[in-house]
Amino acid sequence: MTLDIRGSIKNTKLSTNPYVVFEELISNAIDSYLIRRSRDPQAPDMQIEIDVTFIPAGLDENQEDMIISCQDNGCGLGEEQLKAFLTKDTSYKDDLSIPGIGQCKGAGRIQYFHHFAELILESTYQDGDTFIDRKLHYLEPQKQIEAENFTSTPTNKATTGTRVTLKQLKPLVHTKIMRSEELSALFSASDLKKNVLVTFLQRLIGLDSRLGEFSIIFSSQHWSKEPQHSSLKRNDLPSVTSVKTVTAEEYNPTTNERVAEPQEIKISHYKLDTKHYDLPKNSIALCAKSSPVKDITSRYLRSKTEQNNPVGNHHHIVLIESSYLDQRVNEQRDDFDCIPAEFIPDDMFSPDGISYAAIYDAIDPVIQEMVTPADWKKETVLSLVSNQFGISEDMLKDTSTRIVYGDTPLAVAERVLKKYQERVIEETAEIMTLKDEITKSEPDSVDFREKVNELSWKYTASLKNIDMANLSQLIVRRAAVVQILDLACRKRLAIQKINSEAKRKDERIIHSIFFPMRKDSSDVTDHDIWLLSEEYHYYDYIASDLPLSKLKWDNGNKIFSEDIDQQLQKVLDKRSNENSSKRPDIAIFSKEGSVIIVEFKAPGVQMDEHIGDLQEYAYLLNANSGGKLKKFYGYLIGDTVNTLRLGGWTKFPTGNGWFQSNALIDPENNTKLGETYFEILHFEDVIDRAKKRIGVYQDKLNLKLDFQDSDY
């Protein structure tokens, strides 16, 4: 019998758990005691002593090393135990049939050799009526341990037990696993007790009376500090608050068929009153064989503050157990093997069994109910998701997306849109497959029409998914733009809060909300001219505060050509030259010969003093286009007007606006040049119209948008 140390280290990975050595020592001590108790029901109560001595690392007292010692009153290292110790992949404990002893491969003790360069094992076991002391001293660079390395001598002791001492912590472990933290801060007696309480809670409670009135005593000593002592006893264990059992099932998202056997999962919840339990953090973990393996606390308590502090005056320990997890725990017991993040259809490399996604789908609602603070409201997050991203409650239901404690609006929106994106990708692939099949079909066959029908339904379904996400985003964006315009018109944007000496630029700000200044539609595609009218969004050309000589159609041709009637040439040229420096704030053109002219006036500016601007622009644009532009729609928009100067204008039945419709007549020769329709609007009317337009879509999408006015 030989234990190959170098081979075992090479084939067993270093655990990422900094407490793994302590956990293996205590776990083995519990197993040893259970073996003794099975042989002798009258055995004394279990007692384990953990001693940690911190010593200077070499001559430098700024660095620490430590010596760990674990003493138990178990069965000792008898012949059977010695064989198991010297066998890497042992099945010794599997065959004992003793309740509470976990199955193992004997890989745990390899962590001793990963972490420390020296091991001293001192044990007393009983052989018949004789007690025997058995000892081993291992020191690197020794390559292997054989039975001959142990010494065995009869003793006068009348009790059994084992002491394991580990010395010379390896620098690589200190740097890589303990992240060079101060060892005395990580492994003090009080910290060890708290870690053992969480780690062994489920196992110790499950063993019930089989350990008797046990005690696990912790001691730590430092060369420059006072010693610490602490203990964990049976009456220190809390009672379980609740136990829930759920079933995790995996379904193929394409066929909706179950792809693996359902797995039963037990969730044990412990609420620990902070008055009696001083724990460093909350703990939610996937377990294997009654011990935490994979910490998932951050899934439910998102911030470090929430994780490390009580929730509702209680620390929470939530332990998730399943035989499925037991079977898949890795050798290092710090993660699980062969559990995919999610099921992927037709993935030949996908392992057999359920995914983490299926596990979380089953346990999330239960755990969220256990650890969510009473003052948390899902409705608050839902409102923010709707306002900020246009994600409606119907979309959440459609994608089976839950809002959980700790969720940010961004995280919820990302989950919803990812699911829609995945649907669109899958459906697009199916559509392409159907298209290929259609091209191969015979038009006079029944199969052809079935494929056409299937394609139409698939395409319709995909449009629903695409449009739901896109339309929701569009409506929320437009609602935000309306809110910004409203604030700008009331001079309540942060940029408008200036001192009295600075030049105000209110008109420029309002202008830029509708369309960026000194740009045209060849430069800008993302604008908000729909605020005036939805149809204007789709005109052929839009220009904002640009000289008329610069305006071109999308094919590069200039809007205003020199091909005009010779008899009007002199008059049109004269009129054009006199007004060459004037240009409308926004001009929108259609190739059919219509123009929309928009003039903004800053808040407080009298609009009635600029009524003639619209008429003048109409003449100017008509002249410069050689008479090709004939229909002129003009908007004069502001917030101040003297109604006594609005002769010839008609008031709208609702709102504060006025309109006027006339022929555009050349004042010199009375020739009809075109037609005009002008409106004088208050900003509040434009805002009200825009709100009503997007309101229709909000109602259909069930988006409850409520943009609040900001403080000013």
XYZ file of C-alpha atoms in Angstrom, residues 404-701:
298
model
C -36.438 39.693 -7.902
C -34.958 41.537 -4.952
C -31.681 43.180 -5.943
C -32.650 43.474 -9.622
C -31.834 46.736 -11.344
C -34.082 48.020 -14.145
C -31.173 47.504 -16.552
C -30.740 43.850 -15.524
C -34.451 43.144 -16.018
C -34.493 44.865 -19.420
C -31.420 42.915 -20.531
C -33.035 39.598 -19.582
C -36.261 40.420 -21.417
C -34.569 41.680 -24.569
C -32.127 38.756 -24.582
C -35.057 36.330 -24.564
C -36.723 38.193 -27.416
C -33.436 38.243 -29.295
C -33.030 34.496 -28.841
C -36.567 33.937 -30.079
C -35.961 36.101 -33.124
C -32.730 34.260 -33.963
C -34.387 30.858 -33.620
C -37.443 31.906 -35.606
C -35.327 33.527 -38.315
C -33.362 30.286 -38.691
C -36.634 28.351 -38.976
C -37.942 30.810 -41.576
C -34.787 30.395 -43.668
C -35.135 26.615 -43.459
C -38.759 26.839 -44.582
C -37.800 29.135 -47.448
C -35.278 26.595 -48.663
C -37.886 23.837 -48.461
C -40.414 25.959 -50.345
C -38.015 26.516 -53.234
C -37.658 22.750 -53.509
C -41.396 22.094 -53.365
C -43.706 21.560 -56.312
C -46.302 24.352 -56.519
C -49.096 21.939 -57.360
C -48.398 19.707 -54.334
C -50.225 19.774 -50.973
C -46.871 20.038 -49.268
C -46.185 23.357 -50.965
C -49.248 25.072 -49.502
C -48.585 23.611 -46.064
C -45.080 25.077 -46.144
C -46.409 28.459 -47.266
C -48.906 28.455 -44.401
C -46.224 27.457 -41.927
C -43.887 30.175 -43.201
C -46.566 32.842 -42.854
C -47.299 31.849 -39.260
C -43.620 31.687 -38.356
C -43.008 35.090 -39.914
C -46.015 36.600 -38.136
C -44.821 35.234 -34.789
C -41.332 36.621 -35.276
C -42.722 40.040 -36.186
C -44.603 40.079 -32.891
C -41.404 39.501 -30.939
C -39.407 42.059 -32.934
C -42.117 44.696 -32.904
C -42.949 44.286 -29.224
C -39.406 45.193 -28.186
C -38.795 47.861 -30.841
C -42.144 49.607 -30.450
C -41.844 49.702 -26.657
C -38.401 51.271 -26.891
C -39.683 53.818 -29.424
C -42.601 54.887 -27.237
C -40.447 55.292 -24.135
C -37.883 57.273 -26.123
C -40.571 59.579 -27.469
C -42.082 60.045 -24.030
C -38.647 61.087 -22.771
C -38.232 63.577 -25.650
C -41.647 65.128 -24.888
C -40.648 65.485 -21.246
C -37.365 67.165 -22.226
C -39.197 69.553 -24.573
C -41.676 70.376 -21.821
C -38.862 71.193 -19.394
C -36.998 73.236 -22.021
C -40.080 75.331 -22.835
C -40.504 76.080 -19.130
C -36.776 76.841 -18.784
C -36.343 74.024 -16.283
C -33.501 72.053 -17.855
C -30.260 72.154 -15.900
C -28.509 73.774 -18.889
C -30.973 76.691 -18.687
C -30.049 77.563 -15.116
C -27.544 80.351 -15.848
C -26.587 83.625 -14.226
C -28.074 86.896 -15.407
C -24.939 87.949 -17.308
C -24.773 84.871 -19.545
C -26.533 84.893 -22.900
C -29.610 82.694 -22.909
C -29.982 80.125 -25.668
C -33.510 78.832 -25.033
C -34.507 78.964 -28.691
C -31.389 77.040 -29.735
C -32.121 74.341 -27.112
C -35.747 73.939 -28.239
C -34.695 73.984 -31.896
C -32.164 71.180 -31.301
C -34.773 68.943 -29.660
C -36.805 68.924 -32.888
C -33.792 68.660 -35.227
C -30.037 69.298 -34.705
C -29.032 72.790 -35.806
C -27.067 73.342 -39.011
C -27.651 69.776 -40.162
C -29.793 68.153 -42.806
C -31.339 64.719 -43.275
C -28.300 63.521 -45.204
C -26.283 64.032 -41.987
C -28.927 63.119 -39.424
C -31.408 60.228 -39.387
C -32.201 60.256 -35.683
C -34.374 63.324 -35.035
C -37.748 64.215 -33.532
C -39.625 66.225 -36.127
C -42.552 63.885 -35.441
C -43.323 66.276 -32.566
C -45.076 68.445 -35.167
C -46.607 65.691 -37.275
C -45.864 61.999 -37.777
C -45.928 62.316 -41.590
C -43.188 64.968 -41.580
C -40.817 62.308 -40.275
C -40.893 60.661 -43.703
C -40.509 63.681 -46.036
C -37.758 63.547 -48.639
C -35.466 66.196 -47.198
C -35.122 68.142 -43.956
C -32.758 71.075 -43.408
C -32.127 72.945 -40.188
C -30.738 76.502 -40.236
C -28.736 75.960 -43.463
C -28.250 78.432 -46.384
C -30.625 77.634 -49.246
C -27.724 77.254 -51.649
C -26.532 74.252 -49.634
C -29.767 72.257 -49.790
C -29.710 69.069 -51.885
C -31.899 66.048 -52.473
C -30.616 62.649 -51.391
C -29.281 62.041 -54.923
C -26.999 65.079 -54.659
C -29.031 67.390 -56.914
C -29.683 70.882 -55.607
C -33.245 71.675 -54.588
C -33.109 75.176 -56.047
C -32.182 75.116 -59.736
C -31.717 77.949 -62.251
C -34.249 76.468 -64.696
C -36.982 79.040 -64.147
C -39.445 80.976 -66.355
C -37.509 83.630 -68.293
C -40.223 86.269 -67.836
C -39.955 86.000 -64.010
C -36.183 85.645 -63.932
C -35.351 89.246 -63.057
C -38.067 89.544 -60.424
C -37.232 86.210 -58.810
C -33.496 86.919 -58.853
C -34.032 90.338 -57.294
C -36.221 88.872 -54.561
C -33.793 86.023 -53.956
C -30.736 88.291 -53.710
C -32.420 90.641 -51.271
C -33.172 87.766 -48.935
C -30.080 85.651 -49.455
C -29.083 85.796 -45.800
C -32.455 84.686 -44.450
C -33.197 81.031 -43.750
C -35.940 79.227 -41.806
C -35.172 77.375 -38.575
C -36.347 74.105 -40.113
C -37.446 73.457 -43.689
C -38.899 70.128 -44.761
C -39.236 69.325 -48.451
C -41.214 66.905 -50.574
C -40.340 66.181 -54.192
C -44.027 66.694 -55.028
C -43.533 70.430 -54.414
C -44.581 70.973 -50.792
C -42.562 72.578 -48.015
C -42.965 72.705 -44.237
C -41.459 75.819 -42.649
C -40.848 75.896 -38.895
C -39.923 79.038 -36.967
C -39.191 78.871 -33.238
C -39.371 81.874 -30.947
C -37.728 81.755 -27.565
C -39.963 81.813 -24.491
C -41.120 85.407 -23.887
C -40.638 86.589 -27.512
C -43.775 88.061 -29.145
C -44.809 85.732 -31.977
C -47.180 88.304 -33.511
C -44.141 90.424 -34.435
C -42.886 87.586 -36.692
C -46.077 86.611 -38.527
C -44.684 88.021 -41.766
C -41.649 85.697 -41.580
C -43.687 82.688 -42.739
C -45.060 84.565 -45.772
C -41.607 85.911 -46.599
C -40.063 82.432 -46.465
C -42.784 81.131 -48.754
C -41.968 83.791 -51.361
C -38.269 83.163 -50.973
C -38.475 79.376 -51.343
C -40.846 79.661 -54.265
C -38.478 82.042 -55.982
C -35.361 80.027 -55.384
C -36.974 76.842 -56.661
C -38.021 78.454 -59.884
C -41.664 78.142 -58.887
C -41.509 74.371 -58.375
C -42.336 74.622 -54.661
C -45.989 75.617 -54.521
C -47.510 74.329 -51.267
C -46.254 75.896 -48.053
C -47.125 74.742 -44.547
C -45.754 77.080 -41.890
C -45.497 76.836 -38.108
C -44.671 79.746 -35.839
C -44.066 78.264 -32.388
C -43.495 80.071 -29.096
C -45.324 80.945 -25.904
C -46.215 84.653 -26.166
C -48.623 86.420 -28.571
C -50.677 89.625 -28.700
C -54.054 88.378 -29.958
C -55.106 91.930 -30.957
C -52.634 91.769 -33.838
C -53.944 88.478 -35.273
C -56.298 89.845 -37.887
C -57.245 87.211 -40.474
C -56.293 84.299 -38.213
C -58.801 81.692 -36.996
C -58.569 80.249 -33.481
C -58.570 76.454 -33.121
C -61.652 75.025 -31.378
C -59.342 73.605 -28.674
C -55.992 74.808 -27.447
C -54.392 78.231 -27.829
C -53.401 78.063 -31.496
C -54.546 79.865 -34.652
C -54.475 78.945 -38.342
C -54.679 80.728 -41.689
C -55.060 79.386 -45.248
C -54.479 81.598 -48.308
C -53.215 81.647 -51.874
C -49.607 82.787 -52.345
C -50.013 85.776 -54.738
C -47.171 87.691 -56.342
C -47.659 91.237 -55.031
C -46.317 92.842 -58.236
C -48.281 91.123 -60.985
C -51.034 89.361 -58.985
C -49.900 85.945 -60.300
C -50.786 82.936 -58.137
C -47.542 81.293 -57.060
C -48.931 78.632 -54.738
C -50.920 78.026 -51.574
C -50.122 78.550 -47.886
C -51.390 77.062 -44.644
C -49.895 78.609 -41.520
C -50.338 77.880 -37.828
C -49.383 79.828 -34.719
C -48.837 77.340 -31.895
C -47.929 77.497 -28.243
C -45.277 75.040 -27.122
C -47.767 73.503 -24.708
C -50.059 72.670 -27.659
C -47.230 70.877 -29.491
C -46.382 68.968 -26.297
C -50.029 68.077 -25.675
C -50.463 66.767 -29.243
C -47.307 64.640 -28.959
C -48.413 63.201 -25.613
C -51.790 62.212 -27.052
C -50.158 60.477 -30.030
C -47.805 58.343 -27.934
C -50.555 57.787 -25.366
C -52.451 55.591 -27.811
C -49.458 53.289 -28.156
C -48.792 53.328 -24.421
C -52.290 52.049 -23.766
C -51.981 49.265 -26.322
C -48.623 48.157 -24.917
